[in-house]
Short mmCIF file of C-alpha atoms and ligand atoms in Angstrom, two decimals:
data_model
loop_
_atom_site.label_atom_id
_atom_site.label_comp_id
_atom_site.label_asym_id
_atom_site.label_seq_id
_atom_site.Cartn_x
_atom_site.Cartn_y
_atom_site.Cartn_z
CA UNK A 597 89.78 109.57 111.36
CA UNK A 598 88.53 106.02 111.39
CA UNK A 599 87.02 104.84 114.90
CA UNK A 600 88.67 101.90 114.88
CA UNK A 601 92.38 102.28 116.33
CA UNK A 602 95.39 101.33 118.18
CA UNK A 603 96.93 103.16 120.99
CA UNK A 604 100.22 100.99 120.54
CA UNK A 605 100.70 99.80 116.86
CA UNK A 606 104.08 97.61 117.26
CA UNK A 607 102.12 95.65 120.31
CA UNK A 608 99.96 93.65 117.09
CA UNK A 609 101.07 90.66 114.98
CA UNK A 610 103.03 91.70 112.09
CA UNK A 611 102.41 90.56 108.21
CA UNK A 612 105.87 90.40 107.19
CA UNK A 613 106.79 91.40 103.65
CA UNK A 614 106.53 88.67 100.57
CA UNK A 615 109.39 86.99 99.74
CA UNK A 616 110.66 89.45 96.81
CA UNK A 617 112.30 85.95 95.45
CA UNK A 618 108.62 84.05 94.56
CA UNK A 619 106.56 86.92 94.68
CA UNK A 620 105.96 89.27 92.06
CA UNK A 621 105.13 92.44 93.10
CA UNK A 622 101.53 94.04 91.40
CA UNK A 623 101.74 96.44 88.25
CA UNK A 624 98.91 98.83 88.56
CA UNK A 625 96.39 97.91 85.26
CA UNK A 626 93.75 101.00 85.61
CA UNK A 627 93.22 103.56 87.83
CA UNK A 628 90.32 105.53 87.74
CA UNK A 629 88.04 108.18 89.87
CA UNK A 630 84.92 107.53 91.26
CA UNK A 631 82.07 110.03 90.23
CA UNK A 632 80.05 111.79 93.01
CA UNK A 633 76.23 110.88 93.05
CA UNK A 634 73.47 110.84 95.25
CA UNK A 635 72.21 107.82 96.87
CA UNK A 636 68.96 106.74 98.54
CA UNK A 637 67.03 109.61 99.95
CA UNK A 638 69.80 111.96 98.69
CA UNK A 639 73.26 111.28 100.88
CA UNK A 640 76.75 112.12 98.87
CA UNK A 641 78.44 108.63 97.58
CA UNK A 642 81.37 108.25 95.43
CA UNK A 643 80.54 105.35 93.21
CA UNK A 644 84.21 103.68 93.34
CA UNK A 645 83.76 100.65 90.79
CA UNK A 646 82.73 103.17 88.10
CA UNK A 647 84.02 103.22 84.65
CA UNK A 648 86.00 99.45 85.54
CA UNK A 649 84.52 96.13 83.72
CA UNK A 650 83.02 93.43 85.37
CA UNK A 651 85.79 91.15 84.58
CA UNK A 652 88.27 93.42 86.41
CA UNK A 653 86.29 93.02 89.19
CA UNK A 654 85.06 90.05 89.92
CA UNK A 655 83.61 88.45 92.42
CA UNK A 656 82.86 92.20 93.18
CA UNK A 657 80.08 94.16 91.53
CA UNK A 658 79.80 97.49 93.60
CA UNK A 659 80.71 99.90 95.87
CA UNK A 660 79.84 103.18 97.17
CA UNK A 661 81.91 105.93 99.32
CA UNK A 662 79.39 106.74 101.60
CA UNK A 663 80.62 110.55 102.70
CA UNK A 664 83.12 111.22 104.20
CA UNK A 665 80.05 114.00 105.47
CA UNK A 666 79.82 116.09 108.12
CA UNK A 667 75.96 116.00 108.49
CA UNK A 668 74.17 119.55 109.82
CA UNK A 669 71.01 118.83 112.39
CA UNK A 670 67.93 117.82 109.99
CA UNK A 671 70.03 117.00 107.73
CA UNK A 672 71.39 112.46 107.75
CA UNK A 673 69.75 110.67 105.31
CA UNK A 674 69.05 107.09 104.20
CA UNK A 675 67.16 104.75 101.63
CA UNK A 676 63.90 103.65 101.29
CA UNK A 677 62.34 100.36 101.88
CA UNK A 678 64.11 98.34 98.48
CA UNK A 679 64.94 94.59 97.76
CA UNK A 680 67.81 92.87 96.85
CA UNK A 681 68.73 89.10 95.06
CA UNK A 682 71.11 87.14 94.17
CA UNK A 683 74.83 88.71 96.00
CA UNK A 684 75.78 89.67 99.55
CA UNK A 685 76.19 93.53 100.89
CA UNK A 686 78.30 94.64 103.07
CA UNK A 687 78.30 97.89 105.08
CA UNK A 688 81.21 99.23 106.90
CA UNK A 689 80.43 102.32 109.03
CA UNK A 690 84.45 103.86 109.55
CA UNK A 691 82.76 106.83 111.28
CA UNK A 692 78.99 107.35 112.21
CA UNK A 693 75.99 105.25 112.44
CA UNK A 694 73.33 103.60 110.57
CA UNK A 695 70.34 101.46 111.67
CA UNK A 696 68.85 98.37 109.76
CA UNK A 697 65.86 96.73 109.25
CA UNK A 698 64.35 94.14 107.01
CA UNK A 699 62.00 91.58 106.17
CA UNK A 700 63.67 88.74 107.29
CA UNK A 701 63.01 89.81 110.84
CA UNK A 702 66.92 91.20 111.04
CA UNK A 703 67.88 94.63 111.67
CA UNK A 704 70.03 96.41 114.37
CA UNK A 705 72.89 99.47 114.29
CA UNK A 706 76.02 99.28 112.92
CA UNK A 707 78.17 102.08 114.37
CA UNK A 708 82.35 103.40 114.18
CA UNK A 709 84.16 100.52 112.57
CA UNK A 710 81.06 98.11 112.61
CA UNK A 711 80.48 95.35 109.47
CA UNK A 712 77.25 94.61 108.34
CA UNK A 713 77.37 91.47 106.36
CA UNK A 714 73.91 90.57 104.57
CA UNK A 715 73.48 87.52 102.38
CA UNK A 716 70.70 88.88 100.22
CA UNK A 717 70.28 85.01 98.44
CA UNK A 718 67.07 84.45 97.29
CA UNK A 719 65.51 87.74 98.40
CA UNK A 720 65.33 90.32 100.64
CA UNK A 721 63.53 93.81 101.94
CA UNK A 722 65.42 96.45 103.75
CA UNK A 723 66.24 99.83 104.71
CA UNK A 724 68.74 102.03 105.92
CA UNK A 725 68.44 104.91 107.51
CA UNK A 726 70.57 107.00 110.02
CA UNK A 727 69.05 106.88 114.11
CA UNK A 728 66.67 109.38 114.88
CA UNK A 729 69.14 111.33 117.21
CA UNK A 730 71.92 111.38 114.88
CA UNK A 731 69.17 113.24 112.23
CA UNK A 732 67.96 115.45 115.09
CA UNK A 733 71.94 116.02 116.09
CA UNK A 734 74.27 116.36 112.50
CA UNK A 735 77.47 114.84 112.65
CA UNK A 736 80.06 112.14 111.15
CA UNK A 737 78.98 109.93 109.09
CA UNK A 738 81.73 107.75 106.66
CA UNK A 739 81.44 104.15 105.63
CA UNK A 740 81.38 101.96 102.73
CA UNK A 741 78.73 99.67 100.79
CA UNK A 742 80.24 96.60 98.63
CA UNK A 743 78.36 94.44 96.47
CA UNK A 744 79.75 90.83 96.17
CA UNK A 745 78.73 88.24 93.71
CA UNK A 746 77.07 85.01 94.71
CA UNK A 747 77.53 82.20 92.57
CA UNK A 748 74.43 80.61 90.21
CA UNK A 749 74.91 77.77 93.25
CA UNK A 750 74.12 80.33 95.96
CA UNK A 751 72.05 82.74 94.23
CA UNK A 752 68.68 80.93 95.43
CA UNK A 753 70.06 80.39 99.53
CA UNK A 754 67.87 81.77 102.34
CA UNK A 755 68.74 85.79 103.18
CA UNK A 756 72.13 85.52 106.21
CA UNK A 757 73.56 87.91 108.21
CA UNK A 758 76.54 88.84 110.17
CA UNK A 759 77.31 91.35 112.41
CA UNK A 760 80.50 92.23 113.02
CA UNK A 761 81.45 94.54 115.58
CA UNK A 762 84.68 96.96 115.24
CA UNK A 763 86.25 95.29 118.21
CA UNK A 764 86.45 91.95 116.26
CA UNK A 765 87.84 93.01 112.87
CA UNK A 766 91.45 91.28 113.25
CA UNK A 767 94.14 93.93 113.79
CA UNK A 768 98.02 93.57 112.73
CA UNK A 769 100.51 95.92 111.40
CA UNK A 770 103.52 95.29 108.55
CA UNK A 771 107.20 95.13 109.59
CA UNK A 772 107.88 98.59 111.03
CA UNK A 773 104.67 99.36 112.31
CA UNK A 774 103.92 101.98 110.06
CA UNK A 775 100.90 100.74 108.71
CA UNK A 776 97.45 99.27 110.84
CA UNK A 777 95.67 96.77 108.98
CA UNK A 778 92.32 95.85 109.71
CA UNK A 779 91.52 92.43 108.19
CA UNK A 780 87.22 92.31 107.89
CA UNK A 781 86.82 89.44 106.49
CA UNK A 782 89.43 86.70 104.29
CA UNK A 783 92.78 86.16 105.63
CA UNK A 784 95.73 88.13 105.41
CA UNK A 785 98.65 85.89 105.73
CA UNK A 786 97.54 83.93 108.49
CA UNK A 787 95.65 86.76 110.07
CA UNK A 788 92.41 86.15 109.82
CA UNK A 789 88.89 88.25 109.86
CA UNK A 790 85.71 87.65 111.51
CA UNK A 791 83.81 88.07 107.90
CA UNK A 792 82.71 84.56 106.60
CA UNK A 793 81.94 84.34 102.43
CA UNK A 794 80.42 82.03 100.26
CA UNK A 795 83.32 83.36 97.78
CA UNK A 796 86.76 83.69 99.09
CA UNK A 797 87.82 87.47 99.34
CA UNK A 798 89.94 89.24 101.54
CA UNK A 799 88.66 92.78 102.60
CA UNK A 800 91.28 94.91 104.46
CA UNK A 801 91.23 98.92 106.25
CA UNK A 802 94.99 100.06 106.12
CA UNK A 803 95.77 103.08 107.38
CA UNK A 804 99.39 103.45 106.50
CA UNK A 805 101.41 106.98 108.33
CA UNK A 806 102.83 109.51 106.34
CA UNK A 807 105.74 107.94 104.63
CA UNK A 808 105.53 104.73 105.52
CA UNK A 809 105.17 101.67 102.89
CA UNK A 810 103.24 98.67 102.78
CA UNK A 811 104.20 95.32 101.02
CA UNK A 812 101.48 92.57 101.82
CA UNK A 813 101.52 88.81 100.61
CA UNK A 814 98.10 88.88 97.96
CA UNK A 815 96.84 85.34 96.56
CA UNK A 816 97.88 85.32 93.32
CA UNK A 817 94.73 83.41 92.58
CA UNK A 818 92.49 86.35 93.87
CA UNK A 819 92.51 89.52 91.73
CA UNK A 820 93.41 92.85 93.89
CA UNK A 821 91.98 96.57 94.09
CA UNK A 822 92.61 99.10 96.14
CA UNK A 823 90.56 101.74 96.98
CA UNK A 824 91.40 105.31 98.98
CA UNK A 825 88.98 106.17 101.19
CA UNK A 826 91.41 109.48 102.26
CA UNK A 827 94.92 110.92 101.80
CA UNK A 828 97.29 110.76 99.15
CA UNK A 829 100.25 108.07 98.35
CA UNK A 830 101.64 105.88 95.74
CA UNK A 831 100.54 102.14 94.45
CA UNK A 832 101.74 98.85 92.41
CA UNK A 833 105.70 98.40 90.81
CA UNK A 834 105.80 101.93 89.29
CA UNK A 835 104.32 103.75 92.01
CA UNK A 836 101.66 105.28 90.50
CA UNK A 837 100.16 108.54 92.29
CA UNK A 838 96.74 107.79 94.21
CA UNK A 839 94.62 109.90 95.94
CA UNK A 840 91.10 109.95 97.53
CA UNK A 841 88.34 108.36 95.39
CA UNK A 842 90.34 106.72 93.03
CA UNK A 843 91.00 103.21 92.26
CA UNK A 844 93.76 101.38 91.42
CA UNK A 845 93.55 97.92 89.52
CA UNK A 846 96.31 95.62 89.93
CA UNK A 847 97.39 92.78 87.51
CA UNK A 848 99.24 89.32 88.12
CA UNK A 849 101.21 88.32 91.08
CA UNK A 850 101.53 87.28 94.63
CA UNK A 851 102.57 91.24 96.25
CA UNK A 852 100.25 94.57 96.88
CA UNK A 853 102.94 97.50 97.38
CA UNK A 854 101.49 100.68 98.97
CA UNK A 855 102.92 103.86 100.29
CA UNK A 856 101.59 107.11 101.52
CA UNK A 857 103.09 110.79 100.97
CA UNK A 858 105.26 112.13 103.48
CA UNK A 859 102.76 115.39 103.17
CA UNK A 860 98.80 114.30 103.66
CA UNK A 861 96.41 117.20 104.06
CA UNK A 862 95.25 118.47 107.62
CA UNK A 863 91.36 117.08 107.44
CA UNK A 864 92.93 113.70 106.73
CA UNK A 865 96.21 113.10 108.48
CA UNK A 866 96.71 109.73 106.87
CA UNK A 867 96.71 107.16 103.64
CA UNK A 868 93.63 105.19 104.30
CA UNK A 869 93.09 102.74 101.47
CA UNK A 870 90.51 100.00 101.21
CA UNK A 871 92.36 96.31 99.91
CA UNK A 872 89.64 94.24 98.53
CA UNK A 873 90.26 90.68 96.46
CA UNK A 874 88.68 87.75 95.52
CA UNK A 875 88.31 84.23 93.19
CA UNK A 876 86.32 85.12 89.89
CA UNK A 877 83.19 83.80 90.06
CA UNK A 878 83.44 83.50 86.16
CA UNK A 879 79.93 83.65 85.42
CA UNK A 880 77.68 85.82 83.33
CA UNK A 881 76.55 88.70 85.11
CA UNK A 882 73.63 90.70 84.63
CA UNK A 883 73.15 93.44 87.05
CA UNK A 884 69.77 95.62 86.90
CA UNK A 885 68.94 98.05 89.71
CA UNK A 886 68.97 96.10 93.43
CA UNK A 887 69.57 92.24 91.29
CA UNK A 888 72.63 90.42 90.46
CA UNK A 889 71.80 87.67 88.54
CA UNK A 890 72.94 84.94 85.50
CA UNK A 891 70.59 85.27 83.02
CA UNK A 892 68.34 88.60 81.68
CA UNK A 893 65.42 86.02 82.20
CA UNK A 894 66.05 85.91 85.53
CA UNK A 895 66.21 89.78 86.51
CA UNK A 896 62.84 89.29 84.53
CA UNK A 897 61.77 87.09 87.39
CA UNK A 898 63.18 89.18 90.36
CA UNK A 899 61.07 92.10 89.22
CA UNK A 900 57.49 89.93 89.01
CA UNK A 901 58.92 88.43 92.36
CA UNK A 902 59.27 91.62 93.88
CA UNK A 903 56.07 93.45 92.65
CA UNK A 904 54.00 90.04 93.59
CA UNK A 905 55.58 90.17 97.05
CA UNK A 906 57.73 87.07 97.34
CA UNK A 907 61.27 89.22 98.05
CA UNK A 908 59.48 90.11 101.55
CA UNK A 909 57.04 92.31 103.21
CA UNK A 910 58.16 95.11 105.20
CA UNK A 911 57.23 94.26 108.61
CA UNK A 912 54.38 95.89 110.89
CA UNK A 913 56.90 97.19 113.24
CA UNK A 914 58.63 99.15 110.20
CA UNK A 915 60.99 102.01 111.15
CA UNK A 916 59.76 105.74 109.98
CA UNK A 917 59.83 105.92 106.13
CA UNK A 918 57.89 106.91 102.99
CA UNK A 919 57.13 103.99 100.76
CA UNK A 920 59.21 102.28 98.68
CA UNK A 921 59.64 103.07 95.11
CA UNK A 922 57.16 100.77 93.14
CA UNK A 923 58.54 99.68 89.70
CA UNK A 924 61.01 102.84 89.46
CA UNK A 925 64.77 100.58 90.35
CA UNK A 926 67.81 102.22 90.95
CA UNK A 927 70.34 102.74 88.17
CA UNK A 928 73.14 101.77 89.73
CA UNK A 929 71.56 100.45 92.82
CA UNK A 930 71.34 100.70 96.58
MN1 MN B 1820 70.32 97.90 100.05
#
């Protein structure tokens, strides 16, 4: 169950339903299951984007499922010390904590509904890495990691960050209140989320109730996935079948139509579905390891930057953790 709630769902601003005269409702293009893997020091991901080409999804590049886990004491893990260049992360912690640290003399704990929004730009060092008493303790821990694109313009800008506390994610609800939408970052017809992007995307939580449907205004301009984080329902003009850790493409048009089964399992009461879209960036991408740049040339350069110490120096006051992997990168990343 997702930390961040409502105790009275028809009190918030409602997103009323596109026009079905001038806006086409979204046929579903792919939909496809994320594998399971192992991430950083070993904690259970589903790697969402997986098996989906870049062009589908740009301005986005990657995302990991982190859990849904229910940790044993001993037993939360993290990642390393590890750079990044040239796109933004962002980390949304639904249910658990995490702490952060990095070179740029940033860091803090994102915790039950919290965004972290890092601007990696030019180059970064950080790691992540559950709090000491959550290790010693076991418990929830479910959240999400997306990589977004940076354009060739704003590849090379100093590192940024935003946090973004649960409490200011922008809450509203569709027509009959059977759906809560929690706009992160973009707007969602008018309602807009604390999130600020160097490309526009809108990033949305729904959690719609058993039976309910969703039909949200989508910028036709912006392409549209949907990802479910839990629970089982239906997606696009044909209603195509959905369920947890898959991901639904949509094609052309200005709608996103949802719905979740009148029957969900017990652990997971509820549809909850991640909405991400955004303008192609509609450059060449070349993506090795912890870099997301133009040009091979380039990752080139991002490795000698790294291993010659311009990306950063992990600072004196470094929180507990074995050292970073040298030259061995990431497959898919971090
Ligand atoms: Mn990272």
């Amino acid at each position: 169950m997702p930390a961040v709630t409502v105790e009275n769902i028809l009190v918030l601003p409602r997103v009323p339903a596109p026009d079905p005269v001038v806006a086409r409702p979204r046929a579903v293009r792919s939909l496809t299951s994320a594998p399971k893997g192992l991430e950083g020091e070993g904690f259970p991901v589903r790697r969402a984007f997986a098996g989906v080409s870049m062009r589908d999804l740009d301005p986005f590049i990657h995302m990991d499922q982190m859990g849904e886990v229910e940790y044993a004491p001993g037993e939360p893990k993290g990642t390393p010390w590890h750079p990044h260049r040239g796109f933004e992360t962002v980390t949304y912690i639904i249910d658990g904590t995490f702490v952060h640290q990095d070179s740029n003399g940033g860091g803090g704990t994102i915790t039950n509904g919290d965004t972290q929004w890092m601007t990696a730009g030019a180059g970064i060092l950080h790691i992540e890495a559950p709090p000491p008493e959550l290790v010693a303790s076991g418990g929830l821990f479910h959240g999400i990691q997306l990589w977004v694109n940076l354009p060739a313009a704003n590849k090379w800008n100093p590192p940024r960050y935003q946090d973004i506390r649960g409490s200011e994610a922008t809450l509203a609800t569709t027509p009959d209140g059977g759906a809560l939408l929690r706009v992160i970052a973009g707007s969602l017809a008018g309602q807009d989320g604390p999130g600020a992007t160097f490309t526009p995307i809108t990033l949305v939580h729904a959690t719609v109730s058993p039976g309910a449907a969703a039909s949200l205004p989508w910028p036709s301009r912006f392409n549209a996935l949907a990802y479910v984080l839990a629970g089982r329902g239906s997606v696009g003009t044909d209603r195509r079948p959905i369920h947890v850790g898959q991901l639904a493409v949509f094609g052309d048009g200005e709608a996103l139509n949802l719905s979740a089964d009148e029957h969900q399992d017990a652990a997971s009461p509820a549809l909850e579905v991640l909405l991400l879209g955004g303008q192609p960036i509609g450059e060449p991408v070349v993506h090795y390891g912890p870099f997301v740049m133009n040009t091979r040339d380039e990752i080139i350069q991002a490795l000698e930057d790294y291993q010659a110490g311009r990306l950063g120096q992990i600072p004196a006051s470094a929180l507990p953790h074995r050292q970073p992997d040298d030259v061995r990168l990431p497959e898919a990343g971090r």
